[in-house]
PDB file of C-alpha atoms in Angstrom:
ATOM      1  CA  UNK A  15       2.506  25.233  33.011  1.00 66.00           C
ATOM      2  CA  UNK A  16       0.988  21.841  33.492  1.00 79.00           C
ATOM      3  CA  UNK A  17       4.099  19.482  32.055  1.00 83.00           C
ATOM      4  CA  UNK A  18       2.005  16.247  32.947  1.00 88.00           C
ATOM      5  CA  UNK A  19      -0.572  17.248  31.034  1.00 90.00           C
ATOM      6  CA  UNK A  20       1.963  17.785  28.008  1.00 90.00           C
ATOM      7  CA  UNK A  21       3.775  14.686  28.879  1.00 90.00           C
ATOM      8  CA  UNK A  22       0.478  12.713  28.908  1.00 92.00           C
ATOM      9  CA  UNK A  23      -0.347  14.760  25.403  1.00 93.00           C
ATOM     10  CA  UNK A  24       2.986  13.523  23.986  1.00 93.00           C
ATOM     11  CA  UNK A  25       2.231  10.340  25.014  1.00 93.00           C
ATOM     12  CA  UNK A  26      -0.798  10.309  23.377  1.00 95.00           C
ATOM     13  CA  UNK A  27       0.962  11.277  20.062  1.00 95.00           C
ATOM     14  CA  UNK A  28       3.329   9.012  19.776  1.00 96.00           C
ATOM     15  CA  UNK A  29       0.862   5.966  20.586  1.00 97.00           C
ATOM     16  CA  UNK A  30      -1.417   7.355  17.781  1.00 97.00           C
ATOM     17  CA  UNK A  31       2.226   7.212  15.625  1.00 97.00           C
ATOM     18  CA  UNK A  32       2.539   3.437  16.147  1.00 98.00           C
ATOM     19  CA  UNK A  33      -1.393   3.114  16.070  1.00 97.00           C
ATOM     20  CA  UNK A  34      -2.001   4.788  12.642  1.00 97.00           C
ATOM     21  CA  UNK A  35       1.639   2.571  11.518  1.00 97.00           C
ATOM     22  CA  UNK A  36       3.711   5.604  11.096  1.00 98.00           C
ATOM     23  CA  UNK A  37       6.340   4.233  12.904  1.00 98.00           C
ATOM     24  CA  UNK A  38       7.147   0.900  14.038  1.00 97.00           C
ATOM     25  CA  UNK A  39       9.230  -0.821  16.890  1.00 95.00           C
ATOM     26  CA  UNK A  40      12.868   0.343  15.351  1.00 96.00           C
ATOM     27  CA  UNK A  41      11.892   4.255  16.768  1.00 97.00           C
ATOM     28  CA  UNK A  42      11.422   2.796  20.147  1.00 96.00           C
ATOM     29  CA  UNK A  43      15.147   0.960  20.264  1.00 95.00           C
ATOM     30  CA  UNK A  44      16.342   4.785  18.459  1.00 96.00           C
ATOM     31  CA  UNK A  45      14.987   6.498  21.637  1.00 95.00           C
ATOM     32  CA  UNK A  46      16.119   3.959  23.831  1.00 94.00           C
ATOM     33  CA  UNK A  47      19.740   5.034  23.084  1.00 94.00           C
ATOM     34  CA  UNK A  48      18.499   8.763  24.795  1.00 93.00           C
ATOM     35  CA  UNK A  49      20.229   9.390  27.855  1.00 90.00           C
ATOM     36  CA  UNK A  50      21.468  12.182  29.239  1.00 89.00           C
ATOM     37  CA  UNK A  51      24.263  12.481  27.580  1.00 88.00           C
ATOM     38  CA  UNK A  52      22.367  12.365  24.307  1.00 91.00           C
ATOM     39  CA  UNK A  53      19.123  14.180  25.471  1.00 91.00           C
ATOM     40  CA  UNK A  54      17.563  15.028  22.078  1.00 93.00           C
ATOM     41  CA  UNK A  55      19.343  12.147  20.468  1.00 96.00           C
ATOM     42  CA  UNK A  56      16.097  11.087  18.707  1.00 96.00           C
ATOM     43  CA  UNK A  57      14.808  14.680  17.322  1.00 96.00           C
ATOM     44  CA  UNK A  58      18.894  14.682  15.937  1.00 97.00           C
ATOM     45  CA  UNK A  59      17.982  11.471  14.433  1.00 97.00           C
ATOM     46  CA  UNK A  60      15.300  12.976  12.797  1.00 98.00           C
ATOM     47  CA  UNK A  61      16.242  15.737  11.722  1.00 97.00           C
ATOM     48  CA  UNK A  62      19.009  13.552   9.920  1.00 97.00           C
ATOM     49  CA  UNK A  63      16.052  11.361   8.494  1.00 98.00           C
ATOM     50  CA  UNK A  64      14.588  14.449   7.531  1.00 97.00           C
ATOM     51  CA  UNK A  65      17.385  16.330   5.543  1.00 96.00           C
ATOM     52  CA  UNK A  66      18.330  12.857   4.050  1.00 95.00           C
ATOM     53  CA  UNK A  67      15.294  11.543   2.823  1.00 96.00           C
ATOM     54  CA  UNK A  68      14.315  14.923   1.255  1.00 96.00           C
ATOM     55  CA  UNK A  69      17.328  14.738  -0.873  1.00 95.00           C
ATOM     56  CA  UNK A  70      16.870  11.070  -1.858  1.00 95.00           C
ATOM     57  CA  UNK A  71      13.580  11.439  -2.816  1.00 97.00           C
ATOM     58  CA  UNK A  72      14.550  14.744  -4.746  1.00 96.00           C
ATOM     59  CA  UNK A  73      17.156  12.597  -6.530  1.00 94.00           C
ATOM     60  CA  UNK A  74      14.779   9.967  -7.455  1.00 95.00           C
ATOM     61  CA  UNK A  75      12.318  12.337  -8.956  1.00 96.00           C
ATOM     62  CA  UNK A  76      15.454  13.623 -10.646  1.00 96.00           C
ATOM     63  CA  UNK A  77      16.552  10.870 -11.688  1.00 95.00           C
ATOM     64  CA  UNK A  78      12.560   9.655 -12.961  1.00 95.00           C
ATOM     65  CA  UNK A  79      12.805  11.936 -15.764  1.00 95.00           C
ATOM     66  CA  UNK A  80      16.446  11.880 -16.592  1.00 96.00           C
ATOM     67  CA  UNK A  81      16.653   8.557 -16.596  1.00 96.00           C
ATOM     68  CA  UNK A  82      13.593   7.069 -18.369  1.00 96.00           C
ATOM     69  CA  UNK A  83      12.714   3.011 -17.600  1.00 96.00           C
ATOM     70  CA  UNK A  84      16.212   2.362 -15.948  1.00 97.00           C
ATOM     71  CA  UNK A  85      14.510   0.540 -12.947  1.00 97.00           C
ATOM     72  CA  UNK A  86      18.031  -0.604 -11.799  1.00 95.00           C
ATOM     73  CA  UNK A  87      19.137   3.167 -11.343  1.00 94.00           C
ATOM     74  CA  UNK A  88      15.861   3.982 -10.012  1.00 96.00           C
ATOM     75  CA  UNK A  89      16.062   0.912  -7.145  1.00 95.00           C
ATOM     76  CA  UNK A  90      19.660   1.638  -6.455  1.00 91.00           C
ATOM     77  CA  UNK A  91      17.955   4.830  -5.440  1.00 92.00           C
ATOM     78  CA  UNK A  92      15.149   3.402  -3.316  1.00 95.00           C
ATOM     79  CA  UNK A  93      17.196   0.950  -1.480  1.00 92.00           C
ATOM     80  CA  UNK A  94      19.019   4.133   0.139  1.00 92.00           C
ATOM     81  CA  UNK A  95      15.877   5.685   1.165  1.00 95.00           C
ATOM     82  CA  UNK A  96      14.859   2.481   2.524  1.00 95.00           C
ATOM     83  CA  UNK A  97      17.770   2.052   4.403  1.00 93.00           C
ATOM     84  CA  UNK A  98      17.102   5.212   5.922  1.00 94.00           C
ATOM     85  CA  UNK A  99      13.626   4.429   6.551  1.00 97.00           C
ATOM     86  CA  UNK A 100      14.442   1.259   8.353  1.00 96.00           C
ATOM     87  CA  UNK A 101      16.915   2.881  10.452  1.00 95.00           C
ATOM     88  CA  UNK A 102      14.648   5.075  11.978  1.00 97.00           C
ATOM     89  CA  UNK A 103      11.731   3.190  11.884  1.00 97.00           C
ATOM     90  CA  UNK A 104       9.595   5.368   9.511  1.00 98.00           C
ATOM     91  CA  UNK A 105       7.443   2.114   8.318  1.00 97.00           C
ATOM     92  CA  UNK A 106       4.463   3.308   6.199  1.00 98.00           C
ATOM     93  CA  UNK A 107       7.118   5.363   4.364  1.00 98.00           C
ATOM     94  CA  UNK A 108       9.249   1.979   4.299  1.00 97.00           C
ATOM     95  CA  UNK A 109       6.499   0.315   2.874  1.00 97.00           C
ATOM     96  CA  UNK A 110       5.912   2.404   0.186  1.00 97.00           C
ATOM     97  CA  UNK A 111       9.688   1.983  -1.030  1.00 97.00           C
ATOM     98  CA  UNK A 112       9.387  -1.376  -1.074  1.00 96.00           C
ATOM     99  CA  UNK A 113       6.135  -1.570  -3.058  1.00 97.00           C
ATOM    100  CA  UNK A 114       8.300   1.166  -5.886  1.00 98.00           C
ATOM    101  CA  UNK A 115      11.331  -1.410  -5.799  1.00 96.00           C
ATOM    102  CA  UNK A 116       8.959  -4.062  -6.259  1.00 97.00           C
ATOM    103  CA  UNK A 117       7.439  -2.187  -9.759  1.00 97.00           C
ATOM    104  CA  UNK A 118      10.620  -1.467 -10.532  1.00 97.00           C
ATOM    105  CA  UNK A 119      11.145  -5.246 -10.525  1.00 96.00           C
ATOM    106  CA  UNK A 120       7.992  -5.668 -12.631  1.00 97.00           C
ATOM    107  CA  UNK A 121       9.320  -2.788 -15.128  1.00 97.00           C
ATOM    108  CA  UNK A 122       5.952  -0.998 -14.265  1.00 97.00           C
ATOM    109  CA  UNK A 123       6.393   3.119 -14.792  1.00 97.00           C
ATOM    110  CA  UNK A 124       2.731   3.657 -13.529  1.00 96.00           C
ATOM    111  CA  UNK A 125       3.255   1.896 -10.898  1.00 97.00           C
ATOM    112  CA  UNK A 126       6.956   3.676  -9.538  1.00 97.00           C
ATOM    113  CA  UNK A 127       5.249   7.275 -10.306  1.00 96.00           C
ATOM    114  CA  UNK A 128       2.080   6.255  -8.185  1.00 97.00           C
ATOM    115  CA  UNK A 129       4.199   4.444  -5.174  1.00 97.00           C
ATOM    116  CA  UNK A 130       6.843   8.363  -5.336  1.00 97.00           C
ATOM    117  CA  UNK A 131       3.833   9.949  -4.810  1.00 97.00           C
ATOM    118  CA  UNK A 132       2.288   7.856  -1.716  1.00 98.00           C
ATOM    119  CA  UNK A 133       5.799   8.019  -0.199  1.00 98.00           C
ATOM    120  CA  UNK A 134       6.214  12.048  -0.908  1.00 98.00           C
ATOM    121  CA  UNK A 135       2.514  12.091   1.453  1.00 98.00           C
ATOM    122  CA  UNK A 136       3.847  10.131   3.841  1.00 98.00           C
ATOM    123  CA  UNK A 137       6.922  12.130   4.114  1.00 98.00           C
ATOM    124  CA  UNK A 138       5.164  15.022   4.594  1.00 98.00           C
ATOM    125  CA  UNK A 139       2.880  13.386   7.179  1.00 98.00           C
ATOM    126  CA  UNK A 140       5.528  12.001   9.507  1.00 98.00           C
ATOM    127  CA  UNK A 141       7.698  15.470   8.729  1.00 98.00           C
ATOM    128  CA  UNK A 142       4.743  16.957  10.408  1.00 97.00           C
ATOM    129  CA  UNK A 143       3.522  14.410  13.169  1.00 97.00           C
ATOM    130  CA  UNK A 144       7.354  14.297  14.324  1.00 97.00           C
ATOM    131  CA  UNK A 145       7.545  18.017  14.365  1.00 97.00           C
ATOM    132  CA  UNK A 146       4.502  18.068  16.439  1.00 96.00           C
ATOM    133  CA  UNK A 147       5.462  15.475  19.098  1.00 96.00           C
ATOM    134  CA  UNK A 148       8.837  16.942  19.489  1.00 95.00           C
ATOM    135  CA  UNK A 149       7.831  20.587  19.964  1.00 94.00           C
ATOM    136  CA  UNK A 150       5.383  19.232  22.684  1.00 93.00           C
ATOM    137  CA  UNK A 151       8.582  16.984  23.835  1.00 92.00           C
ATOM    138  CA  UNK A 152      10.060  20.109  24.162  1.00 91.00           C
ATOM    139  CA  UNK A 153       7.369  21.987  26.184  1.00 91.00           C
ATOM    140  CA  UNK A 154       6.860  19.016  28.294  1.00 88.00           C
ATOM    141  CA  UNK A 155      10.303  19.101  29.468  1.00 79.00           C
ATOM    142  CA  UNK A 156      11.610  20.041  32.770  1.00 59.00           C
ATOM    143  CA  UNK A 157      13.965  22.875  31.871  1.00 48.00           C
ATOM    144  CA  UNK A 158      11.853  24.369  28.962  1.00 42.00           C
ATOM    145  CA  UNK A 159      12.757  24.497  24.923  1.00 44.00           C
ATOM    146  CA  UNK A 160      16.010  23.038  24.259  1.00 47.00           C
ATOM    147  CA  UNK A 161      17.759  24.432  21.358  1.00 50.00           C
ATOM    148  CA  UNK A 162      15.689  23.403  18.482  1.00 55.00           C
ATOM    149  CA  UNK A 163      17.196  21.506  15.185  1.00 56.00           C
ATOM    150  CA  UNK A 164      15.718  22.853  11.959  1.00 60.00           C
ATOM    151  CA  UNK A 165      13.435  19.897  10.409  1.00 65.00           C
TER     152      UNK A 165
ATOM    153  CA  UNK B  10      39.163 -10.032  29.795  1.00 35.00           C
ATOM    154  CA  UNK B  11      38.779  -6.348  27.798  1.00 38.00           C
ATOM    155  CA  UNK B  12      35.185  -4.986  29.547  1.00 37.00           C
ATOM    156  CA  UNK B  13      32.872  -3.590  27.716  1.00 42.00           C
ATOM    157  CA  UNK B  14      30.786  -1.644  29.903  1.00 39.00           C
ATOM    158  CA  UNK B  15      33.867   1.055  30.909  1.00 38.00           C
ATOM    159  CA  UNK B  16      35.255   2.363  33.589  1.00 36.00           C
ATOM    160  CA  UNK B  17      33.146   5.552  34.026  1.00 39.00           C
ATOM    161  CA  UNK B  18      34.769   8.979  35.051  1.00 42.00           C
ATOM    162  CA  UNK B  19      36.405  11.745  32.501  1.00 47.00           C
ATOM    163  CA  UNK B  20      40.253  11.849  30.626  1.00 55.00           C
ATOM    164  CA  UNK B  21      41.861   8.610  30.927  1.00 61.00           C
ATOM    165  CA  UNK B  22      39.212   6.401  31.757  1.00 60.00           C
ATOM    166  CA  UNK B  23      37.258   7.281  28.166  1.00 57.00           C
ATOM    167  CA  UNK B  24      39.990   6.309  26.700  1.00 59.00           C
ATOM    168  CA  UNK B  25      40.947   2.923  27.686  1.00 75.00           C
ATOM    169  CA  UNK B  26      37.434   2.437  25.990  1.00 83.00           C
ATOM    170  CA  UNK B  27      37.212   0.117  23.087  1.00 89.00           C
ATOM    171  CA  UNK B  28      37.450   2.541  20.427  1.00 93.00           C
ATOM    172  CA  UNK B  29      35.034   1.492  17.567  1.00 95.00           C
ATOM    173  CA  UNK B  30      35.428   3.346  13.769  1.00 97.00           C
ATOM    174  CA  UNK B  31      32.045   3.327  12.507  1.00 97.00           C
ATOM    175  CA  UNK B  32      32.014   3.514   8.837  1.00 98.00           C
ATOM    176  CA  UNK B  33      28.602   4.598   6.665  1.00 97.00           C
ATOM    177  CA  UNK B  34      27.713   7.099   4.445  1.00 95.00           C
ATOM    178  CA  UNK B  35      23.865   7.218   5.573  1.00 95.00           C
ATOM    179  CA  UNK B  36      24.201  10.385   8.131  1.00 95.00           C
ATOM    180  CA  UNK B  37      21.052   8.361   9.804  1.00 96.00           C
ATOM    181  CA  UNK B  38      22.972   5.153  10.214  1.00 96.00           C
ATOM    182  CA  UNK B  39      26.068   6.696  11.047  1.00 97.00           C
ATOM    183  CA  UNK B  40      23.876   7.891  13.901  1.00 97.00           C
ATOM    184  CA  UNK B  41      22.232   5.221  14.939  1.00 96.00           C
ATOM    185  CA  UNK B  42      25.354   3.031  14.895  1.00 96.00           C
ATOM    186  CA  UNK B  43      27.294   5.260  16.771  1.00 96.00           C
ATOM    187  CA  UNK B  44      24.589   5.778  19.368  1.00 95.00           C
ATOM    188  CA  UNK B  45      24.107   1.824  19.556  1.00 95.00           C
ATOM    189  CA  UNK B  46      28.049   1.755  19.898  1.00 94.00           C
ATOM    190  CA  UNK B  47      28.309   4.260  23.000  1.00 92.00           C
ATOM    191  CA  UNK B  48      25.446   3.418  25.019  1.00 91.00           C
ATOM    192  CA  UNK B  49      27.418  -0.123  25.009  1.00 88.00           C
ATOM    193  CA  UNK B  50      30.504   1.630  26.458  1.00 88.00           C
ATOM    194  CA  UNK B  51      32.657   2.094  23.144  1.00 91.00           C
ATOM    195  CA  UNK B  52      33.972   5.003  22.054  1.00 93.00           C
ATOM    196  CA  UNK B  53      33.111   5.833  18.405  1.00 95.00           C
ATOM    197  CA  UNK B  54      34.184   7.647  15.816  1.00 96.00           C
ATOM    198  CA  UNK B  55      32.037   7.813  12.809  1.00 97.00           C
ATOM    199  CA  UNK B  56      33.249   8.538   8.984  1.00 97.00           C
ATOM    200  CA  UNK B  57      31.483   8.476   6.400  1.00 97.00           C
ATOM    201  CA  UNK B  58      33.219   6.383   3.679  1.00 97.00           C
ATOM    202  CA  UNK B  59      36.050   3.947   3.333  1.00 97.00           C
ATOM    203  CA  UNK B  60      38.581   6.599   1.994  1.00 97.00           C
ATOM    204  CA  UNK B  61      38.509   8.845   5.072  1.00 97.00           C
ATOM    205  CA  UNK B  62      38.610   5.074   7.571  1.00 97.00           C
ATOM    206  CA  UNK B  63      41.608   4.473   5.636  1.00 97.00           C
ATOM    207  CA  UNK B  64      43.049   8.196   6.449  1.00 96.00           C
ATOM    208  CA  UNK B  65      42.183   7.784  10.131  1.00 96.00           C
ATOM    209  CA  UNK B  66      43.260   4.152  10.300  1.00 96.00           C
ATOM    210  CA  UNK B  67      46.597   5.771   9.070  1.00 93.00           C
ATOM    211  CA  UNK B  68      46.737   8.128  12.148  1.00 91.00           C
ATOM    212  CA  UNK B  69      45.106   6.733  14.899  1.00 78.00           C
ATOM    213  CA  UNK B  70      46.689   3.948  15.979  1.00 72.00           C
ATOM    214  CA  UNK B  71      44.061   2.804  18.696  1.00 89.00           C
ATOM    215  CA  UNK B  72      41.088   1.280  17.044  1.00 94.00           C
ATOM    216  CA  UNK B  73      39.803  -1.869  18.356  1.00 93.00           C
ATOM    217  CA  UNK B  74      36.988  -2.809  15.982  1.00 95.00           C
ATOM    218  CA  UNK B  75      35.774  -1.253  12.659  1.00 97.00           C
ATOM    219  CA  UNK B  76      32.331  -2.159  11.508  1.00 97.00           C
ATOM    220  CA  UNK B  77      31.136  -0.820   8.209  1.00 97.00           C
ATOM    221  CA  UNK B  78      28.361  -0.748   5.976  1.00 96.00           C
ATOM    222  CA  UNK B  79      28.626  -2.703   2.838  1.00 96.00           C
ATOM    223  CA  UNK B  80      27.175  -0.574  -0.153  1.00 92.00           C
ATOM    224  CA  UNK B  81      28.980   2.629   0.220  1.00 93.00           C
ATOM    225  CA  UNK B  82      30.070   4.764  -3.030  1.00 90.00           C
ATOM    226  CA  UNK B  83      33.731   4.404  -4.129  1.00 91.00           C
ATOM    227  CA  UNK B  84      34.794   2.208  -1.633  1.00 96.00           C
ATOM    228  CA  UNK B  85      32.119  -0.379  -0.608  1.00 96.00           C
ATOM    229  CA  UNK B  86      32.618  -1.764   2.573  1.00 97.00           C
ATOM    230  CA  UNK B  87      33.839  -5.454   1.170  1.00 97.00           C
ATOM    231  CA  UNK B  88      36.548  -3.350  -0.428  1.00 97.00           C
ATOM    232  CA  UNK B  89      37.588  -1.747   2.748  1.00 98.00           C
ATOM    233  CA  UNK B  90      37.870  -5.160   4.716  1.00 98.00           C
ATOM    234  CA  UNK B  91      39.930  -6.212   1.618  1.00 97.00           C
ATOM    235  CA  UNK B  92      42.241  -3.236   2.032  1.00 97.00           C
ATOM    236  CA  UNK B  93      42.553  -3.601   6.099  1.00 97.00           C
ATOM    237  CA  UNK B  94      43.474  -7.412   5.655  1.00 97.00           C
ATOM    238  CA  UNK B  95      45.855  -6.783   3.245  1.00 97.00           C
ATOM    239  CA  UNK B  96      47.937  -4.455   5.263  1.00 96.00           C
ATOM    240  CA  UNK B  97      50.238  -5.854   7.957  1.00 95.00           C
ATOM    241  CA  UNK B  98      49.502  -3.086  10.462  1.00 93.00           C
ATOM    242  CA  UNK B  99      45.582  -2.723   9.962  1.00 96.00           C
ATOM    243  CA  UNK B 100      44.812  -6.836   9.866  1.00 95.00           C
ATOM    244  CA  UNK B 101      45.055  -7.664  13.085  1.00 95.00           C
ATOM    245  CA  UNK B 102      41.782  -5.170  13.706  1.00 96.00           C
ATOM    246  CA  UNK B 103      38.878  -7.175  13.474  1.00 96.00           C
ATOM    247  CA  UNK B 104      36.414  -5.443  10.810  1.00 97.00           C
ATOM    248  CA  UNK B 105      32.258  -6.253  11.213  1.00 96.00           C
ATOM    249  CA  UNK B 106      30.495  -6.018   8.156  1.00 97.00           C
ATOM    250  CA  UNK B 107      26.480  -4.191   7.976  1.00 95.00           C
ATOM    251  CA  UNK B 108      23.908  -4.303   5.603  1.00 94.00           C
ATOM    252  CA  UNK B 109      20.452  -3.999   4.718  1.00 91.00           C
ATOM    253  CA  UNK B 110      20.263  -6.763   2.565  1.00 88.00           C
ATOM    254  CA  UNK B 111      20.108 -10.219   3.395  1.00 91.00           C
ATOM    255  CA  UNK B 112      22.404 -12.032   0.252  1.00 92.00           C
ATOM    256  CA  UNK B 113      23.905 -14.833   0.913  1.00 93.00           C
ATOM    257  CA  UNK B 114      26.556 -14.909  -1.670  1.00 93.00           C
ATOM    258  CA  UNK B 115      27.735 -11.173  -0.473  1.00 92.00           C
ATOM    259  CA  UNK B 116      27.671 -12.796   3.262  1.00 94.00           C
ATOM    260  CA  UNK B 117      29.930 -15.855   2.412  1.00 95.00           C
ATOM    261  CA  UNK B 118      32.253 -13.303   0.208  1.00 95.00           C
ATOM    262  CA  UNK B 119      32.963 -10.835   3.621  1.00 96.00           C
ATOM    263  CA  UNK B 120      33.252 -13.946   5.942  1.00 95.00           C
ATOM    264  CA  UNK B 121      36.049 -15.671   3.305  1.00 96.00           C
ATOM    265  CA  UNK B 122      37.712 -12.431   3.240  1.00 96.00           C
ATOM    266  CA  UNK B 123      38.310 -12.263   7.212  1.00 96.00           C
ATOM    267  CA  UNK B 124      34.894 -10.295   8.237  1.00 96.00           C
ATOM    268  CA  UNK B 125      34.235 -10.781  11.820  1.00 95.00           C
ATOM    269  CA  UNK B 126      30.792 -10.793  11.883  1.00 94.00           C
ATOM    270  CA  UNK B 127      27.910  -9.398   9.434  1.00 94.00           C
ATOM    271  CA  UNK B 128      24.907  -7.851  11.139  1.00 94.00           C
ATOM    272  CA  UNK B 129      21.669  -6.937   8.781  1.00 94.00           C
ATOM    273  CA  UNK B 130      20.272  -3.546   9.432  1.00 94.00           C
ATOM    274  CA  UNK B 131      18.669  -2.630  11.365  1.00 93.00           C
ATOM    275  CA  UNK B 132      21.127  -3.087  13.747  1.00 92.00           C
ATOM    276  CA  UNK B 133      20.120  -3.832  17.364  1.00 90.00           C
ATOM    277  CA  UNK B 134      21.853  -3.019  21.020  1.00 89.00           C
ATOM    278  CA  UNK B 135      22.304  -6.826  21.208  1.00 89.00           C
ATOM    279  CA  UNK B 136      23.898  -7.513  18.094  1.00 90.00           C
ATOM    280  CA  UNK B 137      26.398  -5.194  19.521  1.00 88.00           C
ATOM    281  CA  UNK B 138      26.808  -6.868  23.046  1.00 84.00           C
ATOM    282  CA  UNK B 139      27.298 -10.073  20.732  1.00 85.00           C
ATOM    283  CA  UNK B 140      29.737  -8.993  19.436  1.00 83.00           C
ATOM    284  CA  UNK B 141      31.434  -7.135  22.502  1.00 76.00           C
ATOM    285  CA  UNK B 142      31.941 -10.685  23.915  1.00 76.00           C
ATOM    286  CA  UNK B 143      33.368 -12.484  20.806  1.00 76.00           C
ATOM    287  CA  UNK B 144      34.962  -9.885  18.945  1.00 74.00           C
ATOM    288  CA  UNK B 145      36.977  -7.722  21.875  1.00 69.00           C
ATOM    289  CA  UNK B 146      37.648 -10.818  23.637  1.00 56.00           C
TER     290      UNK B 146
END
């Protein structure tokens, strides 16, 4: 198997993540901490993003329609998946929870529901970029598949 | 001097390590924090809320730093640095304070109450080595 080739082609990806704004300079100082020690340390972080996020975003929509027009409940919310966001470096999808917290400021319900839905498209998107450039992480590598965390 | 970049080798040498408790209920930042933590040479352990720091503070009697998030449920981190300042074994540890938002007010409030330091997230490798050389001093 040609492994420059798939390094070069992983390469590739994760330029066109930063070039189409998926992900921002916070990703690069997350897989800066890989070492050997930690060799998949950024697909763990990830995956964490992953499982978290889902289950944020599942408790805003939750909380949406339980909750009608209480914007401070529904920022409280945001500001978590933000965090998370942030953390990892996932920047359209932090962009998109800070143009909900910023309706939510404005008390606009239109405005939440449209910016839930952006960010649910750009979850999926990055869910499936990321999976993408770490399977071919994972072919590229020297020693084959590494045990691979469920996204 | 108490260095921060270890002494490299297994058993004893990991732990005359700086042990850092890492405190944050985001799994992601827990991460982060504690991979920030051990590339600098600490040795981490990471819990996810004030509650269980307390329970470990209570048993392990070898932490050199605790740095915590500030908006955690139950116990937010202000709370914890309240709690570890008020107790005559635990005060002496110094306790860094995180968050991801920049107030002022909430600053001032953990720097009165005996916080070491307060780092916005996201935090960075050398926010860490900062405080490496002022903190663990």
């Amino acid at each position: 198997m040609d492994y420059s080739n798939l390094r070069r082609q992983a390469a590739s990806m994760k330029k066109g993540l930063f070039d189409q704004g998926h992900l921002d300079e916070q990703f690069r100082q997350v897989e800066d901490l890989q070492d050997e020690a930690s060799p998949n340390f950024v697909e763990e972080v990830a995956v964490l993003f992953f499982k978290d996020s889902g289950r944020l975003i599942s408790n805003l929509e939750q909380a949406l329609e339980k909750y009608p027009r209480d914007f401070n409940r529904w920022d409280a919310y945001m500001q978590q998946l933000k965090g998370s966001c942030s953390s990892i470096g996932a920047s359209r999808m932090k962009s998109e929870c800070m143009s909900f917290k910023d309706n939510c400021g404005k008390g606009n319900v239109e405005g939440c529901m449209g910016c839930l839905q952006k960010l649910k498209r750009e979850h999926a998107i990055l869910r499936q970029k990321l999976e993408s450039y770490f399977q071919l992480l994972r072919q590229a590598g020297p020693t084959g598949a590494a045990t691979r965390p469920v996204m | 001097m108490m260095s921060c970049k270890g002494l490299g080798g297994e058993g004893s040498a990991a732990a005359a390590l700086p042990h850092v408790l890492a405190v944050d209920d985001s799994s992601v930042d827990r991460a982060v924090i504690s991979g920030i933590l051990r590339s600098s040479k600490f040795r981490v352990t990471a819990v996810d809320s004030g509650k269980r720091a307390l329970e470990l503070l209570g048993s392990e009697a070898n932490v050199s730093m605790i740095i915590t998030d500030y908006w955690m449920p139950e116990m937010t981190g202000y709370e914890l640095l309240k709690k570890v300042k008020e107790s005559s074994k635990l005060k002496g540890i110094p306790v860094v304070i995180m968050s991801s938002e920049n107030v002022p007010t909430r600053i001032s409030r953990c720097l009165e109450e005996g916080a070491e330091d307060f780092l916005l997230k996201p935090v960075q490798p050398s926010d860490v080595s900062r405080l490496c050389n002022r903190v663990l001093r």
